[in-house]
Short mmCIF file of C-alpha atoms in Angstrom, two decimals:
data_model
loop_
_atom_site.label_atom_id
_atom_site.label_comp_id
_atom_site.label_asym_id
_atom_site.label_seq_id
_atom_site.Cartn_x
_atom_site.Cartn_y
_atom_site.Cartn_z
CA MET A 1 95.63 -59.20 117.65
CA ARG A 2 94.67 -62.53 117.96
CA ALA A 3 93.01 -64.53 115.28
CA ALA A 4 91.01 -67.94 115.54
CA VAL A 5 90.07 -69.90 112.66
CA TYR A 6 87.13 -72.08 112.76
CA ILE A 7 87.14 -75.27 109.70
CA ARG A 8 84.37 -77.98 109.08
CA VAL A 9 84.18 -80.73 106.84
CA SER A 10 81.85 -83.50 106.10
CA THR A 11 82.09 -86.89 103.60
CA ASP A 12 80.10 -84.84 101.10
CA ASP A 13 82.00 -81.69 101.02
CA GLN A 14 85.17 -83.50 100.43
CA VAL A 15 83.91 -85.39 97.41
CA LYS A 16 82.03 -82.30 95.86
CA HIS A 17 84.08 -79.07 96.92
CA GLY A 18 87.82 -81.01 97.36
CA TYR A 19 87.36 -79.30 100.98
CA SER A 20 89.75 -80.86 103.03
CA LEU A 21 90.43 -79.69 107.34
CA ALA A 22 94.25 -79.17 106.12
CA GLU A 23 93.63 -77.53 102.89
CA GLN A 24 91.21 -74.83 104.98
CA ARG A 25 93.42 -74.69 107.98
CA GLU A 26 96.39 -73.44 105.50
CA ALA A 27 94.51 -71.08 103.73
CA CYS A 28 92.47 -69.12 106.72
CA CYS A 29 95.19 -69.50 108.91
CA SER A 30 97.69 -67.11 105.75
CA ARG A 31 94.99 -64.92 105.58
CA ALA A 32 95.19 -64.71 109.15
CA ARG A 33 98.23 -63.58 109.46
CA ILE A 34 98.18 -61.27 106.73
CA LEU A 35 95.43 -59.88 108.42
CA GLY A 36 97.85 -58.91 111.15
CA ALA A 37 97.43 -61.68 113.78
CA GLN A 38 100.13 -62.71 115.51
CA GLU A 39 98.14 -65.74 117.40
CA VAL A 40 95.71 -67.97 115.32
CA THR A 41 94.03 -70.48 117.35
CA VAL A 42 92.21 -72.94 115.61
CA PHE A 43 88.60 -74.65 116.03
CA SER A 44 87.34 -77.59 113.67
CA ASP A 45 84.87 -80.07 113.34
CA GLU A 46 85.51 -83.12 110.87
CA GLY A 47 82.41 -85.63 109.56
CA ILE A 48 79.48 -83.37 111.37
CA SER A 49 76.87 -81.97 109.54
CA GLY A 50 76.47 -78.28 109.27
CA SER A 51 72.70 -78.37 109.51
CA THR A 52 73.36 -78.56 113.96
CA LEU A 53 74.88 -76.23 115.69
CA GLU A 54 75.46 -78.95 118.12
CA ARG A 55 79.15 -79.45 117.10
CA PRO A 56 81.80 -79.15 119.86
CA GLY A 57 84.63 -77.31 117.31
CA LEU A 58 81.96 -74.84 116.89
CA ASN A 59 80.63 -75.25 120.55
CA GLU A 60 83.83 -74.53 121.50
CA MET A 61 84.47 -71.55 119.45
CA ARG A 62 81.82 -69.88 120.40
CA GLU A 63 82.73 -69.87 123.99
CA ALA A 64 86.22 -68.59 123.06
CA ALA A 65 84.32 -65.75 121.50
CA ARG A 66 82.37 -65.06 124.34
CA GLU A 67 85.32 -64.85 126.74
CA GLY A 68 87.24 -62.64 124.09
CA ARG A 69 89.99 -64.71 123.45
CA PHE A 70 90.27 -63.75 119.95
CA GLN A 71 89.51 -60.60 117.93
CA LEU A 72 89.07 -61.84 114.32
CA LEU A 73 87.27 -65.01 113.19
CA VAL A 74 88.32 -66.28 109.76
CA VAL A 75 86.06 -68.93 108.13
CA ARG A 76 86.69 -70.77 104.17
CA ASP A 77 83.08 -69.60 103.61
CA PRO A 78 79.50 -69.13 105.44
CA ASP A 79 78.38 -72.92 104.64
CA ARG A 80 80.90 -73.33 107.07
CA LEU A 81 79.86 -71.68 109.77
CA SER A 82 76.07 -73.35 108.70
CA ARG A 83 74.47 -74.77 106.09
CA LYS A 84 70.91 -73.02 107.88
CA LEU A 85 70.43 -69.32 106.99
CA ALA A 86 69.02 -68.85 110.49
CA HIS A 87 72.00 -70.77 112.18
CA GLN A 88 74.28 -68.10 109.96
CA LEU A 89 72.65 -65.41 110.52
CA LEU A 90 72.24 -66.11 114.74
CA ILE A 91 76.11 -67.27 115.19
CA THR A 92 76.85 -63.73 112.82
CA ASP A 93 74.87 -61.32 115.37
CA GLU A 94 76.52 -63.20 118.30
CA LEU A 95 80.05 -62.60 116.96
CA GLU A 96 79.04 -58.97 116.56
CA LYS A 97 77.69 -58.11 119.94
CA CYS A 98 81.10 -59.64 121.15
CA GLY A 99 83.22 -57.02 119.26
CA ILE A 100 84.79 -59.77 116.60
CA LYS A 101 85.78 -58.90 113.05
CA LEU A 102 84.06 -62.01 110.65
CA GLU A 103 86.31 -62.70 107.44
CA PHE A 104 85.50 -64.98 104.55
CA LEU A 105 87.84 -66.62 101.99
CA ASP A 106 85.34 -67.38 99.55
CA PHE A 107 82.58 -64.83 100.18
CA ASP A 108 83.03 -60.72 100.00
CA TRP A 109 81.48 -59.95 103.32
CA LYS A 110 80.77 -56.17 103.93
CA ASP A 111 79.18 -55.29 107.05
CA THR A 112 76.42 -52.77 105.42
CA PRO A 113 72.81 -53.00 105.35
CA GLU A 114 73.27 -54.36 101.71
CA GLY A 115 75.84 -56.72 102.35
CA ARG A 116 73.88 -58.13 105.11
CA LEU A 117 70.71 -58.45 102.90
CA PHE A 118 72.96 -60.11 100.71
CA TYR A 119 74.70 -62.34 102.74
CA SER A 120 70.65 -63.27 104.13
CA ILE A 121 69.67 -64.03 100.34
CA ARG A 122 72.84 -65.96 99.53
CA GLY A 123 71.96 -67.80 102.70
CA ALA A 124 68.49 -68.46 101.42
CA ILE A 125 69.12 -69.35 97.97
CA ALA A 126 71.61 -72.24 99.23
CA GLU A 127 69.38 -73.39 101.82
CA TYR A 128 66.35 -73.72 99.29
CA GLU A 129 68.65 -75.23 96.43
CA ARG A 130 69.58 -78.11 99.83
CA GLU A 131 65.84 -78.87 100.29
CA LYS A 132 65.60 -79.17 96.34
CA ILE A 133 68.36 -81.93 96.75
CA ARG A 134 66.95 -83.76 99.41
CA ASP A 135 63.58 -83.64 97.93
CA ARG A 136 64.81 -85.01 94.82
CA MET A 137 66.86 -87.37 97.11
CA GLY A 138 63.83 -88.74 98.88
CA ARG A 139 61.77 -89.33 95.80
CA GLY A 140 64.36 -90.93 93.99
CA LYS A 141 64.77 -93.41 97.17
CA GLU A 142 61.47 -94.02 96.86
CA GLN A 143 61.52 -95.30 93.21
CA LYS A 144 64.29 -97.27 93.36
CA ALA A 145 62.78 -99.19 96.21
CA ARG A 146 59.53 -100.07 94.03
CA GLN A 147 62.12 -101.43 91.53
CA GLY A 148 62.97 -103.34 94.01
CA GLY A 149 66.85 -101.62 94.83
CA ILE A 150 68.46 -100.76 98.21
CA PRO A 151 67.55 -96.77 98.50
CA ILE A 152 69.62 -96.31 101.77
CA ASN A 153 72.93 -97.71 102.83
CA PHE A 154 71.82 -100.82 104.32
CA ASP A 155 72.79 -101.67 107.87
CA VAL A 156 71.28 -104.60 109.18
CA PHE A 157 72.81 -107.56 111.40
CA GLY A 158 73.56 -110.42 109.93
CA TYR A 159 74.19 -108.70 106.42
CA GLN A 160 76.09 -106.56 104.27
CA TYR A 161 76.14 -104.43 101.50
CA ASP A 162 78.06 -103.57 98.98
CA LEU A 163 77.53 -99.06 97.67
CA GLU A 164 79.48 -99.44 94.44
CA THR A 165 77.07 -102.64 93.05
CA GLY A 166 74.04 -102.20 95.41
CA LYS A 167 73.96 -105.75 96.04
CA VAL A 168 72.97 -107.58 99.63
CA SER A 169 74.43 -110.59 100.60
CA HIS A 170 75.08 -112.86 104.18
CA LEU A 171 78.10 -111.58 106.19
CA GLU A 172 78.73 -115.46 107.34
CA HIS A 173 79.61 -114.59 111.54
CA GLU A 174 76.61 -112.93 111.98
CA LYS A 175 74.31 -115.14 110.18
CA LYS A 176 75.20 -117.93 112.10
CA VAL A 177 74.22 -115.79 115.07
CA VAL A 178 71.36 -115.03 113.66
CA VAL A 179 70.29 -118.41 113.38
CA ASP A 180 71.47 -119.45 116.71
CA ILE A 181 69.02 -117.37 118.31
CA PHE A 182 65.78 -118.29 116.08
CA ASN A 183 66.78 -121.97 117.15
CA TRP A 184 67.84 -121.31 120.40
CA PHE A 185 63.98 -119.51 120.84
CA THR A 186 61.65 -121.87 119.04
CA SER A 187 63.11 -125.32 120.02
CA GLU A 188 64.10 -124.12 123.88
CA ASP A 189 62.39 -123.15 126.70
CA ILE A 190 64.23 -119.93 126.50
CA GLY A 191 63.48 -116.70 126.10
CA ALA A 192 64.70 -112.92 125.13
CA ASN A 193 66.48 -112.16 128.10
CA GLY A 194 68.30 -115.59 128.59
CA ILE A 195 69.40 -115.18 124.69
CA ALA A 196 70.69 -112.31 125.83
CA LYS A 197 72.63 -113.65 128.53
CA ARG A 198 73.98 -116.63 126.90
CA LEU A 199 75.05 -114.43 123.73
CA ASN A 200 77.16 -111.89 126.21
CA GLU A 201 78.41 -115.23 128.28
CA ASN A 202 80.06 -116.59 124.78
CA GLY A 203 81.58 -113.14 124.14
CA ILE A 204 79.44 -113.04 120.73
CA PRO A 205 80.08 -109.33 119.68
CA THR A 206 77.16 -107.04 118.35
CA ARG A 207 77.39 -105.25 115.26
CA ARG A 208 79.20 -102.52 116.72
CA ARG A 209 81.64 -104.43 118.23
CA ALA A 210 80.71 -102.51 121.53
CA GLY A 211 78.90 -102.78 124.62
CA ARG A 212 76.04 -106.06 125.48
CA TRP A 213 73.08 -107.60 124.10
CA HIS A 214 70.12 -106.60 125.37
CA ARG A 215 66.98 -108.13 125.62
CA GLN A 216 64.94 -105.84 123.05
CA VAL A 217 67.74 -105.68 120.50
CA VAL A 218 66.79 -109.86 120.40
CA LYS A 219 63.40 -109.24 120.35
CA GLN A 220 64.34 -107.22 117.54
CA ILE A 221 65.63 -109.92 115.63
CA LEU A 222 63.08 -112.12 116.22
CA ALA A 223 60.24 -109.52 114.87
CA ASN A 224 62.10 -108.42 111.54
CA THR A 225 60.69 -109.67 108.85
CA VAL A 226 64.43 -109.16 107.21
CA TYR A 227 65.65 -112.44 108.21
CA VAL A 228 63.22 -114.52 105.66
CA GLY A 229 63.71 -112.57 102.39
CA LEU A 230 61.43 -108.92 102.64
CA TRP A 231 63.45 -105.76 104.47
CA ARG A 232 60.63 -103.24 105.01
CA PHE A 233 61.11 -99.29 103.45
CA LYS A 234 58.27 -96.46 104.00
CA GLY A 235 55.24 -99.25 103.97
CA MET A 236 56.89 -101.20 100.81
CA TYR A 237 59.24 -104.46 100.74
CA ILE A 238 62.14 -105.13 99.47
CA LYS A 239 63.29 -108.34 98.40
CA VAL A 240 66.52 -109.91 100.08
CA PRO A 241 69.01 -112.87 100.61
CA PRO A 242 67.34 -114.56 103.65
CA ILE A 243 68.56 -116.15 106.58
CA ILE A 244 65.14 -117.60 108.75
CA ASP A 245 62.75 -120.64 106.60
CA GLU A 246 59.26 -119.16 106.60
CA ASN A 247 58.41 -121.59 109.49
CA THR A 248 60.75 -121.13 111.73
CA PHE A 249 59.92 -117.36 111.54
CA TYR A 250 56.59 -118.05 111.73
CA ARG A 251 57.14 -120.49 114.89
CA ALA A 252 59.13 -117.39 116.10
CA GLN A 253 56.10 -114.71 115.70
CA GLU A 254 53.36 -117.33 117.78
CA LYS A 255 55.87 -117.77 120.52
CA LEU A 256 56.42 -113.93 120.81
CA LYS A 257 52.84 -113.43 121.00
CA GLU A 258 52.23 -116.67 123.69
CA VAL A 259 54.68 -114.31 125.82
CA ARG A 260 52.81 -110.77 125.08
CA ARG A 261 49.71 -112.78 126.10
CA LEU A 262 51.10 -114.30 129.88
CA TYR A 263 53.29 -110.92 130.79
CA ALA A 264 49.52 -108.84 129.53
CA GLY A 265 47.58 -111.43 131.99
CA LYS A 266 50.33 -111.55 134.56
CA GLN A 267 47.42 -110.59 137.41
CA LYS A 268 48.37 -113.11 140.53
CA HIS A 269 50.81 -110.74 141.62
CA GLY A 270 49.62 -107.72 140.71
CA TYR A 271 52.29 -104.72 141.67
CA LEU A 272 50.03 -101.13 142.53
CA LEU A 273 52.92 -99.29 142.19
CA SER A 274 54.39 -100.59 138.78
CA GLY A 275 56.29 -97.67 136.32
CA LEU A 276 56.19 -95.25 139.15
CA ILE A 277 58.81 -95.68 141.94
CA THR A 278 62.24 -94.38 141.36
CA CYS A 279 65.57 -95.90 143.78
CA ALA A 280 66.84 -92.07 144.95
CA ASP A 281 69.82 -94.32 145.83
CA CYS A 282 71.07 -95.61 142.78
CA GLY A 283 68.74 -93.90 140.26
CA ASN A 284 67.47 -96.90 138.87
CA THR A 285 63.25 -97.42 138.60
CA MET A 286 62.25 -99.75 140.79
CA THR A 287 60.15 -102.98 139.42
CA GLY A 288 58.24 -105.86 141.26
CA ALA A 289 59.66 -109.22 142.14
CA TYR A 290 58.25 -111.73 143.67
CA ALA A 291 61.13 -112.68 145.66
CA ARG A 292 62.05 -116.34 148.28
CA TRP A 293 62.98 -114.51 151.23
CA TRP A 294 63.71 -116.33 154.36
CA GLY A 295 62.15 -119.67 153.00
CA LYS A 296 59.02 -117.46 151.85
CA ARG A 297 57.92 -115.97 148.84
CA GLU A 298 56.22 -112.50 148.80
CA ARG A 299 55.73 -109.96 147.02
CA ARG A 300 58.67 -106.82 147.14
CA TYR A 301 59.95 -103.76 144.94
CA THR A 302 63.46 -104.11 143.83
CA CYS A 303 66.06 -101.58 141.33
CA ASN A 304 68.19 -104.46 140.76
CA LYS A 305 68.34 -104.91 136.86
CA THR A 306 68.93 -109.22 135.79
CA CYS A 307 67.80 -107.57 131.99
CA GLN A 308 70.94 -108.02 129.92
CA GLY A 309 72.31 -105.21 128.68
CA TYR A 310 71.58 -102.26 131.43
CA LYS A 311 74.56 -100.32 132.43
CA ASN A 312 73.51 -99.64 136.23
CA GLU A 313 72.65 -103.16 137.39
CA GLY A 314 70.96 -101.47 140.72
CA CYS A 315 72.18 -101.06 144.99
CA ARG A 316 74.39 -103.54 145.81
CA PRO A 317 73.60 -105.37 148.57
CA VAL A 318 70.58 -105.63 146.20
CA LYS A 319 67.53 -103.54 147.82
CA TYR A 320 63.88 -105.41 148.16
CA ILE A 321 61.23 -103.97 149.69
CA LEU A 322 57.83 -105.38 150.90
CA ALA A 323 55.57 -104.47 148.85
CA ASP A 324 52.51 -104.28 151.20
CA ALA A 325 54.01 -101.84 153.17
CA LEU A 326 55.55 -99.58 150.41
CA GLU A 327 51.59 -99.64 148.97
CA GLU A 328 50.20 -99.06 151.66
CA ALA A 329 52.07 -95.78 152.26
CA VAL A 330 51.07 -94.45 149.05
CA TRP A 331 47.15 -95.45 149.56
CA ASN A 332 47.29 -93.74 153.06
CA GLN A 333 48.32 -90.47 150.94
CA ILE A 334 45.90 -90.71 148.10
CA GLN A 335 42.91 -91.25 150.88
CA THR A 336 44.53 -87.65 152.62
CA TRP A 337 44.03 -85.77 149.46
CA LEU A 338 40.51 -87.38 148.84
CA MET A 339 39.02 -86.49 152.19
CA ASP A 340 39.99 -83.16 151.28
CA PRO A 341 38.48 -82.73 147.95
CA ASP A 342 37.91 -78.85 148.23
CA ARG A 343 41.81 -78.22 148.51
CA LEU A 344 42.27 -80.78 145.81
CA ALA A 345 40.00 -79.24 143.42
CA ARG A 346 41.87 -75.89 143.85
CA GLU A 347 44.86 -77.53 143.59
CA ALA A 348 43.86 -78.85 140.40
CA MET A 349 43.15 -76.07 139.16
CA GLY A 350 46.50 -74.34 139.63
CA GLN A 351 44.31 -72.03 142.50
CA ILE A 352 43.36 -69.63 140.11
CA VAL A 353 40.60 -68.59 142.61
CA GLY A 354 43.01 -66.19 144.18
CA GLN A 355 44.19 -64.51 140.81
CA ASN A 356 42.94 -61.27 139.92
CA ASP A 357 40.76 -61.13 137.43
CA PRO A 358 43.09 -61.00 133.57
CA ARG A 359 40.83 -59.30 131.58
CA GLU A 360 42.10 -55.42 133.15
CA GLN A 361 45.86 -56.70 132.28
CA ILE A 362 44.33 -58.00 128.91
CA MET A 363 42.84 -54.76 128.14
CA VAL A 364 46.49 -52.99 129.24
CA ILE A 365 48.48 -55.69 126.40
CA ASN A 366 46.14 -54.57 123.95
CA LYS A 367 46.89 -50.81 124.56
CA HIS A 368 50.76 -51.53 124.43
CA LEU A 369 50.28 -54.38 121.11
CA ALA A 370 48.52 -51.23 119.06
CA SER A 371 51.29 -49.15 119.87
CA ILE A 372 54.10 -51.19 118.60
CA GLU A 373 52.29 -51.85 115.29
CA LYS A 374 52.13 -48.41 114.90
CA GLY A 375 55.28 -47.81 116.01
CA GLN A 376 56.38 -50.78 113.35
CA GLU A 377 54.68 -49.28 110.47
CA ALA A 378 56.21 -45.82 110.87
CA LEU A 379 59.79 -47.49 110.17
CA ILE A 380 58.61 -49.64 107.65
CA ASP A 381 57.50 -46.22 105.60
CA VAL A 382 60.99 -44.55 106.27
CA ILE A 383 62.32 -47.43 104.71
CA ALA A 384 60.02 -47.65 102.06
CA LYS A 385 60.71 -43.77 101.05
CA GLY A 386 64.53 -44.44 100.96
CA TYR A 387 65.59 -43.11 104.02
CA LEU A 388 68.46 -45.52 104.67
CA ASP A 389 71.34 -42.94 105.98
CA HIS A 390 70.50 -44.85 109.46
CA MET A 391 69.44 -48.62 109.01
CA ASP A 392 71.42 -49.77 111.43
CA SER A 393 69.48 -48.06 114.32
CA ILE A 394 66.27 -48.63 111.83
CA GLU A 395 67.00 -52.25 112.32
CA LYS A 396 67.52 -52.10 116.02
CA LYS A 397 64.67 -50.55 117.01
CA LEU A 398 62.52 -52.95 114.80
CA ALA A 399 64.05 -55.95 116.08
CA GLU A 400 63.56 -54.41 119.71
CA LEU A 401 59.98 -53.74 118.69
CA LYS A 402 59.52 -57.50 117.53
CA ARG A 403 60.63 -59.40 120.33
CA ARG A 404 58.57 -56.53 122.35
CA LYS A 405 55.54 -57.73 120.89
CA GLU A 406 56.36 -61.48 120.95
CA LYS A 407 56.66 -61.26 124.90
CA LEU A 408 53.33 -59.55 125.52
CA GLU A 409 51.68 -61.57 123.05
CA LYS A 410 52.71 -64.55 125.13
CA ARG A 411 51.59 -63.09 128.45
CA LYS A 412 48.35 -62.31 126.49
CA GLU A 413 47.81 -65.85 125.36
CA GLU A 414 48.73 -66.96 129.28
CA LEU A 415 46.09 -64.54 130.81
CA LEU A 416 43.45 -65.47 128.35
CA LEU A 417 43.75 -69.57 129.27
CA ALA A 418 43.78 -68.12 132.92
CA TYR A 419 40.92 -66.52 132.08
CA ARG A 420 39.05 -69.37 130.31
CA GLN A 421 40.10 -71.43 133.67
CA ARG A 422 38.68 -69.12 135.95
CA GLU A 423 35.16 -69.08 134.35
CA GLU A 424 35.04 -72.99 133.89
CA LEU A 425 36.19 -73.46 137.92
CA SER A 426 32.82 -73.59 139.74
CA ALA A 427 31.99 -76.19 137.81
CA LYS A 428 35.66 -77.97 138.15
CA ILE A 429 35.50 -77.90 141.77
CA ASP A 430 31.94 -79.42 142.10
CA GLU A 431 32.76 -81.71 139.37
CA ILE A 432 35.98 -82.98 141.33
CA ARG A 433 34.04 -82.99 144.93
CA GLU A 434 31.34 -85.60 143.70
CA ILE A 435 34.06 -87.46 142.08
CA SER A 436 36.45 -87.83 145.23
CA GLU A 437 33.10 -88.49 147.36
CA SER A 438 32.20 -91.10 144.90
CA ILE A 439 35.31 -92.66 145.62
CA LEU A 440 35.88 -92.14 149.19
CA ARG A 441 32.51 -94.17 149.50
CA ARG A 442 33.52 -97.07 147.21
CA LEU A 443 37.47 -96.93 148.17
CA ASN A 444 37.63 -100.27 149.96
CA ASP A 445 35.85 -102.42 147.69
CA LEU A 446 37.81 -100.74 144.67
CA ALA A 447 39.00 -103.66 141.98
CA PHE A 448 43.21 -103.79 141.78
CA THR A 449 42.75 -102.55 138.03
CA GLU A 450 40.47 -99.33 139.45
CA LYS A 451 43.19 -99.11 142.07
CA ARG A 452 45.88 -98.71 139.53
CA SER A 453 44.03 -96.69 137.22
CA LEU A 454 43.53 -94.42 140.55
CA VAL A 455 47.11 -94.30 141.75
CA ARG A 456 48.49 -93.43 138.25
CA ALA A 457 45.51 -90.37 138.22
CA LEU A 458 46.78 -88.88 141.26
CA VAL A 459 50.40 -90.28 141.52
CA LYS A 460 53.32 -88.81 139.47
CA GLN A 461 56.18 -90.60 141.05
CA VAL A 462 57.44 -92.23 144.30
CA ILE A 463 60.88 -92.07 145.16
CA VAL A 464 62.69 -94.43 147.65
CA SER A 465 66.00 -93.79 149.90
CA GLY A 466 67.59 -95.91 152.52
CA ARG A 467 68.14 -99.57 152.39
CA GLY A 468 65.54 -100.62 155.75
CA VAL A 469 66.01 -103.38 157.96
CA PRO A 470 67.57 -106.84 156.21
CA GLY A 471 64.57 -108.63 155.69
CA GLY A 472 62.38 -106.33 157.61
CA ASN A 473 58.31 -106.43 156.86
CA GLY A 474 57.59 -102.86 157.61
CA LEU A 475 59.73 -98.71 155.92
CA ARG A 476 61.58 -98.39 159.17
CA PHE A 477 64.46 -96.66 158.17
CA ILE A 478 63.22 -96.44 154.72
CA ASN A 479 62.37 -93.15 153.46
CA VAL A 480 59.51 -92.45 151.28
CA THR A 481 58.17 -89.49 149.00
CA VAL A 482 55.13 -89.05 147.20
CA LEU A 483 54.59 -86.52 144.52
CA ALA A 484 50.90 -85.87 143.01
CA LYS A 485 49.79 -84.65 139.94
CA ILE A 486 48.03 -82.24 141.01
CA PRO A 487 49.77 -80.77 141.81
CA GLU A 488 53.00 -81.75 142.80
CA GLN A 489 53.03 -82.38 147.08
CA LYS A 490 55.61 -84.36 149.48
CA ILE A 491 55.14 -86.67 152.33
CA SER A 492 57.90 -88.55 153.86
CA SER A 493 57.22 -91.78 155.95
#
């Protein structure tokens, strides 16, 4: 017989219960051999919470079970499988369907209706206790914060936190970096991206000692009140040792506001498709770039990422596409959609016009639901009268009826929604026709902001591929695909 062992340990488990991977492995493997296993495979997860199903060792064990690579699974305790009752029952049911016997060291598991009931109750109690502990801890943290203490592990660049004393102090080499960031920003003509680039060029490590500085991280540091001695926790401010004086911090906030104001009001070189274009060749989003080309500055779209911190810098050589030509192609497609408002209206409603009247299907579903409810009541009555000889078959039947009921109720909801849409369709078609005709009458007179709003209302995504002609002014050798929001459809230019 082939057996498997699943072991899991977290830091809390080691402290509270003395569990360790080595101890669990030895005990579980020993039990497997006593039960007759000639071959034992060990699956393990270390330092991963049992509240999630996404664990490498657990996933590997479940896959091996589905492939029939073992017939017996030995686990220290149900909590090792999961800390949640629903997850425990899910894994147990999955193993049973694979024909695998489940053996616990610290729990008397009996594969009977009574055993499964006890197993469920035990898991429910354990989960309830954990929720109580979590609630108490949450209230305790808030109380500690109100008293000026640090309620959680304090992990902020520039500081270090002593778990034993609960004290926060400066981390000197990081403190110097914070001071430099604020001084550069407030005294030089440099932005967050420029600061991130300077830090990367100077080889300054991040808190995690891996990766590169990103402009967003620099912005977060510049806007964080912790550096003037006020750390924010759930709406409260807790005092910590300051790194930056209030005057420097105030000047940084004023500059950040000015940068946001200038960026928000930048209309001189507006880009109609900003935020909607994706480069199919490198996968990056394409953004507007007012670039110099053969001595002339002009609007173009590019997938090149000059901002610090991006893993994918874009196509090489750098791809630039003339903005006027690309925007014209997309705008022409929008005009085509608007010229057929009836079709646009029908498609916006998911083409409900061609559907059969859903009321007949709803009546049939209601009859089936009534039949299922009667069946459930009959089975529950059998259980209440104490007829437990065929408990396994009764449980399976109840589960099957529940699945059928949920499926029918979901379908009923879909049909009811379709019916409501059908009733409103005539008014919707008239409304969309009027809107389309109104827009067409003044299409050439729309302001930039109005055109951009219209584009975002109708276009879901613009996908661009190909390199085109170097320095070209058109879309020759460039493929443009426009995806509509209502519904998805494609054109190519």
